[in-house]
Short mmCIF file of C-alpha atoms and ligand atoms in Angstrom, two decimals:
data_model
loop_
_atom_site.label_atom_id
_atom_site.label_comp_id
_atom_site.label_asym_id
_atom_site.label_seq_id
_atom_site.Cartn_x
_atom_site.Cartn_y
_atom_site.Cartn_z
CA MET A 1 79.16 135.10 103.73
CA ALA A 2 75.41 135.62 103.71
CA ASP A 3 73.27 132.55 103.02
CA LEU A 4 70.95 133.30 100.09
CA SER A 5 69.12 129.97 100.09
CA THR A 6 65.39 130.09 100.49
CA ASP A 7 62.36 127.96 101.21
CA CYS A 8 59.16 129.32 99.70
CA ALA A 9 56.18 127.22 100.74
CA GLY A 10 58.43 124.15 100.96
CA ILE A 11 60.09 124.79 97.57
CA LYS A 12 63.81 125.17 98.21
CA SER A 13 66.35 126.96 96.04
CA PRO A 14 69.96 128.13 96.42
CA ASN A 15 68.87 131.76 96.07
CA PRO A 16 65.49 133.54 95.90
CA PHE A 17 65.73 134.51 92.21
CA TRP A 18 63.40 132.49 90.00
CA LEU A 19 62.53 132.90 86.35
CA ALA A 20 58.81 133.68 86.17
CA SER A 21 56.58 131.49 84.03
CA ALA A 22 57.09 133.14 80.65
CA PRO A 23 59.24 132.86 77.49
CA PRO A 24 62.59 132.76 79.40
CA ALA A 25 61.46 129.46 80.99
CA ASN A 26 59.98 127.84 77.92
CA SER A 27 62.43 124.95 77.42
CA GLY A 28 64.95 122.78 79.20
CA GLU A 29 67.83 124.28 77.26
CA GLN A 30 66.91 127.79 78.46
CA VAL A 31 66.29 126.80 82.08
CA MET A 32 69.57 124.89 82.32
CA ARG A 33 71.48 127.81 80.83
CA ALA A 34 69.76 130.16 83.31
CA PHE A 35 70.76 127.89 86.22
CA GLU A 36 74.36 127.93 84.99
CA TYR A 37 74.24 131.75 85.13
CA GLY A 38 73.09 131.53 88.75
CA TRP A 39 69.29 131.58 88.82
CA GLY A 40 67.95 129.73 91.88
CA GLY A 41 64.73 128.48 90.32
CA ALA A 42 62.38 128.57 87.38
CA VAL A 43 58.64 128.44 86.98
CA TRP A 44 58.14 126.72 83.65
CA LYS A 45 56.16 128.52 80.95
CA THR A 46 52.58 127.44 81.69
CA LEU A 47 51.75 123.88 80.62
CA GLY A 48 48.31 122.86 79.45
CA GLN A 49 46.51 120.34 77.34
CA ASP A 50 44.74 122.69 74.98
CA PRO A 51 45.58 121.58 71.43
CA ALA A 52 44.66 125.02 70.09
CA VAL A 53 47.49 127.09 71.53
CA ILE A 54 48.23 129.14 68.44
CA ASN A 55 49.87 132.52 68.92
CA THR A 56 49.44 135.72 66.95
CA THR A 57 52.02 137.99 65.39
CA SER A 58 52.57 140.56 66.71
CA ARG A 59 52.28 139.66 70.38
CA TYR A 60 54.45 142.01 72.46
CA GLY A 61 54.29 145.79 72.94
CA ALA A 62 55.98 148.32 75.20
CA VAL A 63 55.93 151.89 76.43
CA ASP A 64 59.21 153.76 76.79
CA ILE A 65 59.11 156.48 79.44
CA GLY A 66 61.69 159.23 79.07
CA GLY A 67 64.94 157.45 78.32
CA MET A 68 63.73 154.18 79.79
CA LYS A 69 63.04 151.46 77.23
CA MET A 70 60.30 148.95 78.10
CA ALA A 71 59.24 150.76 81.28
CA GLY A 72 55.97 148.94 80.71
CA PHE A 73 55.70 145.73 78.70
CA ASN A 74 52.60 144.09 77.25
CA ASN A 75 51.83 140.69 75.76
CA ILE A 76 48.94 138.79 74.25
CA GLU A 77 50.77 135.47 74.27
CA LEU A 78 49.05 132.25 75.33
CA ILE A 79 50.48 129.43 77.45
CA THR A 80 53.24 127.26 75.98
CA ASP A 81 52.68 126.14 72.42
CA ARG A 82 55.22 123.32 72.81
CA PRO A 83 53.95 119.74 73.21
CA LEU A 84 53.33 118.70 76.83
CA GLU A 85 55.42 115.53 76.40
CA ASP A 86 58.48 117.54 75.35
CA ASN A 87 58.16 119.88 78.32
CA LEU A 88 57.72 117.02 80.80
CA LYS A 89 60.79 115.24 79.43
CA GLU A 90 62.84 118.41 79.69
CA ILE A 91 61.68 119.17 83.25
CA TYR A 92 62.81 115.66 84.21
CA GLU A 93 66.23 116.29 82.60
CA VAL A 94 66.64 119.67 84.28
CA LYS A 95 65.81 118.20 87.69
CA LYS A 96 68.31 115.39 87.18
CA ARG A 97 71.06 117.85 86.29
CA PHE A 98 70.13 120.51 88.85
CA PRO A 99 68.62 118.63 91.80
CA LYS A 100 69.09 121.55 94.24
CA HIS A 101 67.44 124.18 92.03
CA ALA A 102 63.71 124.86 92.17
CA VAL A 103 61.72 123.76 89.15
CA VAL A 104 58.06 124.63 89.41
CA ALA A 105 55.50 123.45 86.87
CA SER A 106 52.98 126.14 86.02
CA LEU A 107 49.65 124.63 85.06
CA MET A 108 46.47 125.70 83.32
CA VAL A 109 43.71 123.34 82.22
CA PRO A 110 39.90 123.67 82.14
CA CYS A 111 38.04 123.77 85.47
CA GLU A 112 37.31 120.04 85.57
CA ARG A 113 38.55 117.78 88.35
CA LYS A 114 39.72 115.08 85.95
CA ALA A 115 41.70 117.49 83.76
CA TRP A 116 43.57 118.81 86.82
CA HIS A 117 44.14 115.35 88.28
CA ASP A 118 45.56 114.13 84.96
CA ILE A 119 48.03 116.94 84.46
CA VAL A 120 49.15 116.87 88.11
CA LYS A 121 49.81 113.12 87.91
CA ARG A 122 51.79 113.47 84.69
CA CYS A 123 53.91 116.31 86.07
CA LEU A 124 54.67 114.53 89.35
CA ASP A 125 56.66 111.94 87.38
CA THR A 126 59.10 114.67 86.27
CA GLY A 127 60.41 115.21 89.81
CA CYS A 128 59.44 118.91 89.75
CA ASP A 129 59.53 120.67 93.13
CA GLY A 130 56.16 122.35 93.10
CA PHE A 131 53.16 123.52 91.12
CA GLU A 132 52.06 127.03 90.31
CA LEU A 133 48.42 127.26 89.27
CA ASN A 134 48.05 129.91 86.63
CA PHE A 135 44.84 131.70 87.61
CA GLY A 136 46.24 134.94 86.33
CA CYS A 137 46.83 135.30 82.60
CA PRO A 138 44.28 137.93 81.58
CA HIS A 139 44.07 137.44 77.82
CA GLY A 140 43.31 134.66 75.36
CA MET A 141 43.07 131.70 77.72
CA SER A 142 40.68 133.65 79.99
CA GLU A 143 38.22 133.78 77.08
CA ARG A 144 38.29 129.97 77.24
CA GLY A 145 37.37 129.99 80.96
CA MET A 146 40.92 129.58 82.28
CA GLY A 147 43.60 131.86 83.76
CA ALA A 148 42.17 135.12 85.09
CA ALA A 149 38.63 133.80 84.52
CA VAL A 150 39.34 131.48 87.48
CA GLY A 151 41.40 133.98 89.46
CA GLN A 152 38.57 136.52 89.43
CA VAL A 153 36.15 134.20 91.24
CA PRO A 154 37.22 133.16 94.76
CA GLU A 155 34.93 130.10 94.69
CA TYR A 156 36.70 128.81 91.55
CA ILE A 157 40.12 129.50 93.05
CA LYS A 158 39.23 127.42 96.09
CA MET A 159 37.62 124.64 94.05
CA VAL A 160 40.49 124.18 91.58
CA THR A 161 43.12 124.44 94.32
CA GLU A 162 41.29 121.62 96.09
CA TYR A 163 41.33 119.51 92.91
CA VAL A 164 45.10 119.92 92.70
CA LYS A 165 45.70 119.28 96.40
CA GLU A 166 43.73 116.02 96.11
CA LYS A 167 46.52 114.59 93.95
CA SER A 168 49.61 116.67 94.55
CA THR A 169 52.38 115.38 96.78
CA ILE A 170 54.45 118.56 96.33
CA PRO A 171 53.82 122.21 97.33
CA VAL A 172 51.21 124.19 95.43
CA LEU A 173 51.46 127.92 94.77
CA VAL A 174 48.43 129.77 93.43
CA LYS A 175 49.36 132.56 91.02
CA LEU A 176 46.96 135.45 91.45
CA THR A 177 45.66 138.00 89.00
CA PRO A 178 45.83 141.71 89.83
CA ASN A 179 42.73 142.32 87.69
CA ILE A 180 40.38 142.30 90.65
CA THR A 181 39.15 144.74 93.25
CA ASP A 182 40.72 143.26 96.38
CA VAL A 183 43.44 140.61 96.11
CA ARG A 184 42.88 139.51 99.70
CA TYR A 185 39.70 137.62 98.78
CA ALA A 186 41.58 135.67 96.13
CA ALA A 187 44.44 134.86 98.52
CA ARG A 188 42.02 133.78 101.24
CA ALA A 189 40.27 131.46 98.76
CA ALA A 190 43.61 129.95 97.75
CA LYS A 191 44.44 129.31 101.39
CA GLN A 192 41.02 127.79 102.03
CA GLY A 193 41.59 125.50 99.06
CA GLY A 194 44.77 124.26 100.70
CA ALA A 195 47.40 126.26 98.78
CA ASP A 196 50.85 126.14 100.32
CA GLY A 197 51.52 129.67 99.12
CA VAL A 198 50.62 132.31 96.58
CA SER A 199 52.57 134.03 93.84
CA LEU A 200 51.71 137.47 92.49
CA ILE A 201 51.24 139.42 90.39
CA ASN A 202 50.40 138.17 86.96
CA THR A 203 49.91 140.84 84.30
CA ILE A 204 47.47 143.78 84.34
CA ASN A 205 44.88 144.31 81.58
CA SER A 206 46.27 146.84 79.14
CA ILE A 207 46.05 148.56 75.76
CA MET A 208 49.37 150.06 74.77
CA GLY A 209 48.16 153.04 72.76
CA VAL A 210 46.74 154.28 69.51
CA ASP A 211 48.75 155.31 66.42
CA LEU A 212 47.56 158.82 65.56
CA GLU A 213 48.39 158.51 61.86
CA THR A 214 46.51 155.28 61.18
CA MET A 215 44.16 155.67 64.16
CA LYS A 216 44.62 151.93 64.75
CA PRO A 217 45.69 150.46 68.07
CA LYS A 218 49.44 150.10 68.53
CA PHE A 219 51.01 146.62 68.29
CA ALA A 220 47.94 145.42 66.42
CA VAL A 221 47.26 142.14 64.69
CA GLY A 222 45.94 143.06 61.25
CA GLY A 223 44.81 146.45 62.55
CA LYS A 224 43.01 145.05 65.60
CA ILE A 225 44.05 144.35 69.15
CA SER A 226 42.62 142.61 72.18
CA HIS A 227 43.70 143.76 75.61
CA GLY A 228 47.00 142.34 76.77
CA GLY A 229 48.81 141.83 80.06
CA TYR A 230 50.99 144.66 81.37
CA CYS A 231 54.18 144.10 83.36
CA GLY A 232 57.71 145.45 83.76
CA PRO A 233 59.07 148.27 85.98
CA ALA A 234 55.85 150.32 85.71
CA VAL A 235 53.81 147.75 87.65
CA LYS A 236 56.13 147.32 90.66
CA PRO A 237 54.23 149.61 93.08
CA ILE A 238 50.96 147.81 92.30
CA ALA A 239 52.60 144.45 92.95
CA LEU A 240 54.24 145.63 96.18
CA ASN A 241 50.88 146.79 97.48
CA MET A 242 49.20 143.47 96.71
CA VAL A 243 52.05 141.50 98.29
CA SER A 244 51.82 143.62 101.44
CA GLN A 245 48.02 143.28 101.54
CA ILE A 246 48.34 139.50 101.69
CA ALA A 247 51.27 139.61 104.13
CA THR A 248 49.30 141.77 106.56
CA ASP A 249 45.79 140.33 106.20
CA PRO A 250 45.01 138.50 109.46
CA GLU A 251 43.42 135.70 107.40
CA THR A 252 46.51 135.05 105.25
CA ARG A 253 49.37 136.37 107.38
CA GLY A 254 52.21 133.84 107.26
CA LEU A 255 51.08 132.32 103.95
CA PRO A 256 54.29 132.06 101.89
CA ILE A 257 54.50 134.51 98.99
CA SER A 258 56.53 134.44 95.79
CA GLY A 259 56.70 138.10 94.73
CA ILE A 260 56.46 139.11 91.07
CA GLY A 261 56.00 142.33 89.14
CA GLY A 262 58.48 144.86 87.82
CA ILE A 263 61.56 143.46 89.52
CA SER A 264 64.72 144.48 87.65
CA THR A 265 67.39 144.87 90.33
CA TRP A 266 68.48 143.27 93.59
CA ALA A 267 67.06 146.34 95.38
CA ASP A 268 63.61 145.76 93.85
CA ALA A 269 63.82 142.16 95.00
CA VAL A 270 64.74 143.18 98.55
CA GLU A 271 61.68 145.44 98.68
CA PHE A 272 59.45 142.48 97.80
CA MET A 273 61.17 140.38 100.45
CA LEU A 274 60.90 143.07 103.12
CA LEU A 275 57.16 143.13 102.42
CA GLY A 276 56.84 139.37 102.83
CA SER A 277 58.06 137.47 99.75
CA SER A 278 60.29 134.48 100.35
CA SER A 279 61.17 134.12 96.67
CA VAL A 280 60.93 136.54 93.76
CA GLN A 281 60.23 135.94 90.10
CA LEU A 282 61.38 137.99 87.12
CA CYS A 283 60.19 138.08 83.53
CA THR A 284 60.42 141.48 81.77
CA ALA A 285 63.91 142.31 83.06
CA VAL A 286 65.15 138.94 81.80
CA MET A 287 63.45 139.45 78.43
CA HIS A 288 65.14 142.87 78.26
CA TYR A 289 68.68 142.06 79.41
CA GLY A 290 69.06 138.27 79.42
CA PHE A 291 69.92 135.63 82.00
CA ARG A 292 73.21 137.34 82.95
CA ILE A 293 71.43 139.90 85.21
CA VAL A 294 71.26 137.25 87.91
CA GLU A 295 74.96 137.73 88.69
CA GLU A 296 74.20 141.31 89.72
CA LEU A 297 71.06 140.21 91.59
CA ASN A 298 72.95 137.67 93.72
CA ALA A 299 75.95 139.92 94.33
CA GLY A 300 73.82 142.96 95.21
CA LEU A 301 71.62 141.00 97.62
CA GLU A 302 74.63 139.45 99.33
CA ASP A 303 76.39 142.82 99.72
CA TRP A 304 73.27 144.44 101.13
CA MET A 305 72.74 141.60 103.64
CA GLU A 306 76.32 141.86 104.79
CA ARG A 307 76.03 145.64 105.19
CA GLN A 308 72.85 145.16 107.23
CA GLY A 309 74.28 142.32 109.29
CA PHE A 310 71.79 139.72 108.03
CA GLU A 311 73.05 136.13 107.78
CA LYS A 312 70.04 134.57 106.10
CA LEU A 313 66.90 135.67 104.26
CA GLU A 314 64.58 134.87 107.16
CA ASP A 315 66.36 137.60 109.11
CA PHE A 316 64.53 140.21 107.05
CA ILE A 317 61.68 138.62 105.07
CA GLY A 318 58.51 140.48 106.07
CA LYS A 319 60.35 143.01 108.25
CA THR A 320 58.62 146.01 106.62
CA ALA A 321 55.13 144.48 106.36
CA PRO A 322 53.96 145.67 109.82
CA SER A 323 54.67 149.26 108.72
CA VAL A 324 51.89 149.00 106.13
CA VAL A 325 48.80 150.06 108.07
CA ASP A 326 45.36 151.54 107.56
CA TRP A 327 45.31 155.27 106.73
CA LYS A 328 43.19 155.91 109.79
CA THR A 329 46.10 154.98 112.07
CA LEU A 330 48.69 157.34 110.51
CA ASN A 331 49.95 160.15 112.72
CA LEU A 332 48.27 163.40 111.67
CA HIS A 333 50.67 165.33 113.87
CA GLN A 334 53.66 164.31 111.78
CA LYS A 335 54.93 167.51 110.16
CA THR A 336 57.49 167.85 107.40
CA VAL A 337 58.32 170.94 105.37
CA ALA A 338 60.28 171.42 102.16
CA SER A 339 63.84 172.65 102.41
CA ILE A 340 65.54 174.00 99.26
CA ASP A 341 69.31 173.92 98.87
CA HIS A 342 69.97 177.17 97.01
CA ALA A 343 73.55 176.18 96.20
CA THR A 344 72.30 173.42 93.86
CA CYS A 345 69.02 175.05 92.72
CA ILE A 346 69.11 175.77 88.96
CA GLY A 347 66.24 178.27 89.12
CA CYS A 348 63.97 176.28 86.80
CA ASP A 349 60.81 177.35 88.71
CA LEU A 350 59.25 173.87 88.50
CA CYS A 351 58.78 173.69 92.29
CA PHE A 352 57.17 177.13 92.36
CA VAL A 353 54.83 176.39 89.45
CA ALA A 354 53.81 172.99 90.82
CA CYS A 355 53.17 174.37 94.30
CA ASN A 356 51.48 177.55 93.11
CA ASP A 357 49.23 176.05 90.42
CA THR A 358 48.40 172.66 91.87
CA ALA A 359 49.31 172.37 95.54
CA HIS A 360 49.27 174.79 98.46
CA GLN A 361 50.83 178.07 97.27
CA CYS A 362 53.65 178.00 99.80
CA ILE A 363 56.68 178.76 97.60
CA THR A 364 57.45 182.33 96.53
CA ILE A 365 60.12 183.54 94.13
CA GLU A 366 62.67 186.02 95.37
CA LYS A 367 64.08 188.01 92.44
CA LYS A 368 67.56 189.48 92.97
CA ASN A 369 70.17 190.62 90.41
CA GLY A 370 68.33 188.79 87.62
CA ASN A 371 68.32 185.51 89.62
CA ARG A 372 65.17 183.70 90.71
CA LYS A 373 65.28 181.98 94.07
CA PRO A 374 62.40 179.82 95.34
CA ILE A 375 61.65 180.38 99.03
CA VAL A 376 59.47 178.01 101.08
CA ILE A 377 56.92 179.69 103.36
CA GLU A 378 57.39 177.16 106.12
CA GLU A 379 54.28 177.96 108.11
CA ASP A 380 52.10 177.34 105.01
CA CYS A 381 53.94 174.24 103.74
CA VAL A 382 51.78 171.12 104.21
CA GLY A 383 54.67 168.72 103.53
CA CYS A 384 53.02 167.14 100.47
CA ASN A 385 56.40 166.33 98.77
CA LEU A 386 55.31 167.62 95.33
CA CYS A 387 58.10 170.22 94.97
CA SER A 388 60.77 167.63 95.84
CA LEU A 389 59.24 165.18 93.36
CA VAL A 390 59.23 167.61 90.42
CA CYS A 391 62.69 169.08 91.19
CA PRO A 392 65.10 167.88 88.47
CA VAL A 393 68.18 168.17 90.73
CA ASP A 394 68.76 165.18 93.00
CA GLY A 395 68.91 166.20 96.67
CA CYS A 396 68.15 169.88 96.00
CA ILE A 397 64.74 169.81 97.71
CA THR A 398 64.48 167.61 100.79
CA MET A 399 61.64 167.20 103.22
CA ALA A 400 62.68 168.01 106.77
CA GLU A 401 60.81 166.75 109.80
CA ILE A 402 59.65 169.49 112.18
CA LYS A 403 59.25 168.73 115.87
CA THR A 404 55.76 169.93 116.77
CA GLY A 405 55.85 168.82 120.38
CA HIS A 406 52.38 167.30 119.90
CA LYS A 407 51.71 163.69 120.82
CA PRO A 408 50.95 161.36 117.88
CA LEU A 409 47.29 161.54 116.92
CA SER A 410 45.50 159.55 114.22
CA TRP A 411 42.11 159.79 112.55
CA GLU A 412 41.10 156.87 114.73
CA ASP A 413 42.08 158.88 117.82
CA TYR A 414 40.13 161.90 116.54
CA THR A 415 36.93 160.07 116.12
CA LYS A 416 37.19 158.68 119.63
CA ASN A 417 36.80 162.27 120.80
CA GLY A 418 34.01 163.02 118.33
CA PHE A 419 33.87 166.06 116.10
CA ALA A 420 35.04 168.41 118.88
CA GLY A 421 38.39 166.65 118.87
CA TYR A 422 38.58 166.92 115.11
CA LYS A 423 37.90 170.68 115.17
CA GLU A 424 40.52 171.27 117.82
CA VAL A 425 43.26 169.42 115.94
CA TYR A 426 42.29 171.02 112.62
CA LYS A 427 42.66 174.45 114.23
CA ARG A 428 46.02 173.54 115.68
CA MET A 429 47.28 172.36 112.29
CA HIS A 430 45.73 174.94 109.99
CA GLY A 431 45.16 177.97 112.23
C1 FMN B 501 55.54 137.44 77.12
C2 FMN B 501 55.02 137.00 78.44
C3 FMN B 501 54.47 135.75 78.58
C4 FMN B 501 53.99 135.32 79.83
N1 FMN B 501 53.49 134.07 79.95
C5 FMN B 501 53.05 133.64 81.15
C6 FMN B 501 52.63 132.30 81.33
O1 FMN B 501 52.66 131.49 80.41
N2 FMN B 501 52.20 131.94 82.56
C7 FMN B 501 52.17 132.81 83.61
O2 FMN B 501 51.78 132.41 84.72
N3 FMN B 501 52.58 134.08 83.46
C8 FMN B 501 53.03 134.51 82.27
N4 FMN B 501 53.50 135.78 82.15
C9 FMN B 501 53.48 136.69 83.32
C10 FMN B 501 54.83 136.67 84.07
O3 FMN B 501 55.10 135.38 84.60
C11 FMN B 501 54.84 137.68 85.23
O4 FMN B 501 53.81 137.36 86.14
C12 FMN B 501 54.64 139.11 84.77
O5 FMN B 501 55.30 139.34 83.56
C13 FMN B 501 55.11 140.12 85.81
O6 FMN B 501 56.48 140.06 86.02
P1 FMN B 501 57.54 141.11 85.34
O7 FMN B 501 57.05 142.49 85.67
O8 FMN B 501 58.86 140.74 85.95
O9 FMN B 501 57.50 140.86 83.87
C14 FMN B 501 54.01 136.22 80.92
C15 FMN B 501 54.55 137.48 80.77
C16 FMN B 501 55.06 137.88 79.55
C17 FMN B 501 55.65 139.24 79.42
#
């Protein structure tokens, strides 16, 4: 049987599935129930010392895409509004009952050394396994100089991480905001401050829409809204990119990562792990379907590992990261063309329209006996994938690799030969 246990920055858990810091991990009763279902760890809903944590109604919003409910989820919630003492007592109780599970205290206090020292010292008494510094929440608390207001300034990330490391005797994860230009600077600052690892992503600034009847923002509070934080399945590709950026950056390579953002299935989780995450955190999927999804997560991961011949998570964590490279090194001689299976084609014309109106005009329609048959003009096809992406029939349009006989050649190789080299390859590819 595959071993699902993990060690993320020194925080150990029986499996890599952790509740993200959010409403599902807001009390001891919830976290214990989640552990009974099979969750490996929990990052507690962010703790602070701000007496004015007062939430609005409404506070959540969502976009449904096609038949998918909550494809994107939005919130304007603050950190926990429960008393710190209650949370600390419950963390202590959870750790006593579940000593092998990971319990991570998420923290957010003002950027003052004493405030961080105080909360770290109080939390250490609970026996929690690690800290996660919330430098990510983009709404509400950021207006008070916390959360994303810290995570958007590398100097502050480094400074506050140092404050925490001065007192912490347990591992420290820094939770990063995606609301920045280049996440690598934030991760480097966390590392320089002494972080044992990073977790990402927190939520993305968002407005969920406007009601066209009232012309007020959707999910408003008395007709008004402030931007919220976006998460759920829609954000997964953004999170995967940021995880891979940190996993491949020479300055942070090897820094443990807890991957977060749009994970709903074991397969999503494996993608995060292949790109470098040693634990994964879930919020929206749990808020949508409940704690029970972890049974499927554990079983699916175990099955996949057995099929692949992996005995433990380290056998594959980060395996895909080296395949994420700079564009300039991609092989320009790689050639794929669309191939249409006419037995399954329903003649909807979407591939033709997409190619003809918006891509490279390399599909024609053959009309015979009242039937319309799309035909790919192979020599013109640039292999952009668009027709296969718009095709409503699974497997009807596939992209087939063509052997060109040319040696791999990248943009970097081109420029070594100067513009002459570029012209020659362009001619070879485009005639
Ligand atoms: C309602 C709600 C409340 C959240 N509260 C917190 C919080 O207190 N601290 C924190 O670090 N992140 C918070 N988050 C962000 C999540 O921990 C997570 O980073 C984000 O939702 C992305 O994961 P997901 O796509 O699985 O939801 C919250 C998210 C939601 C939806």
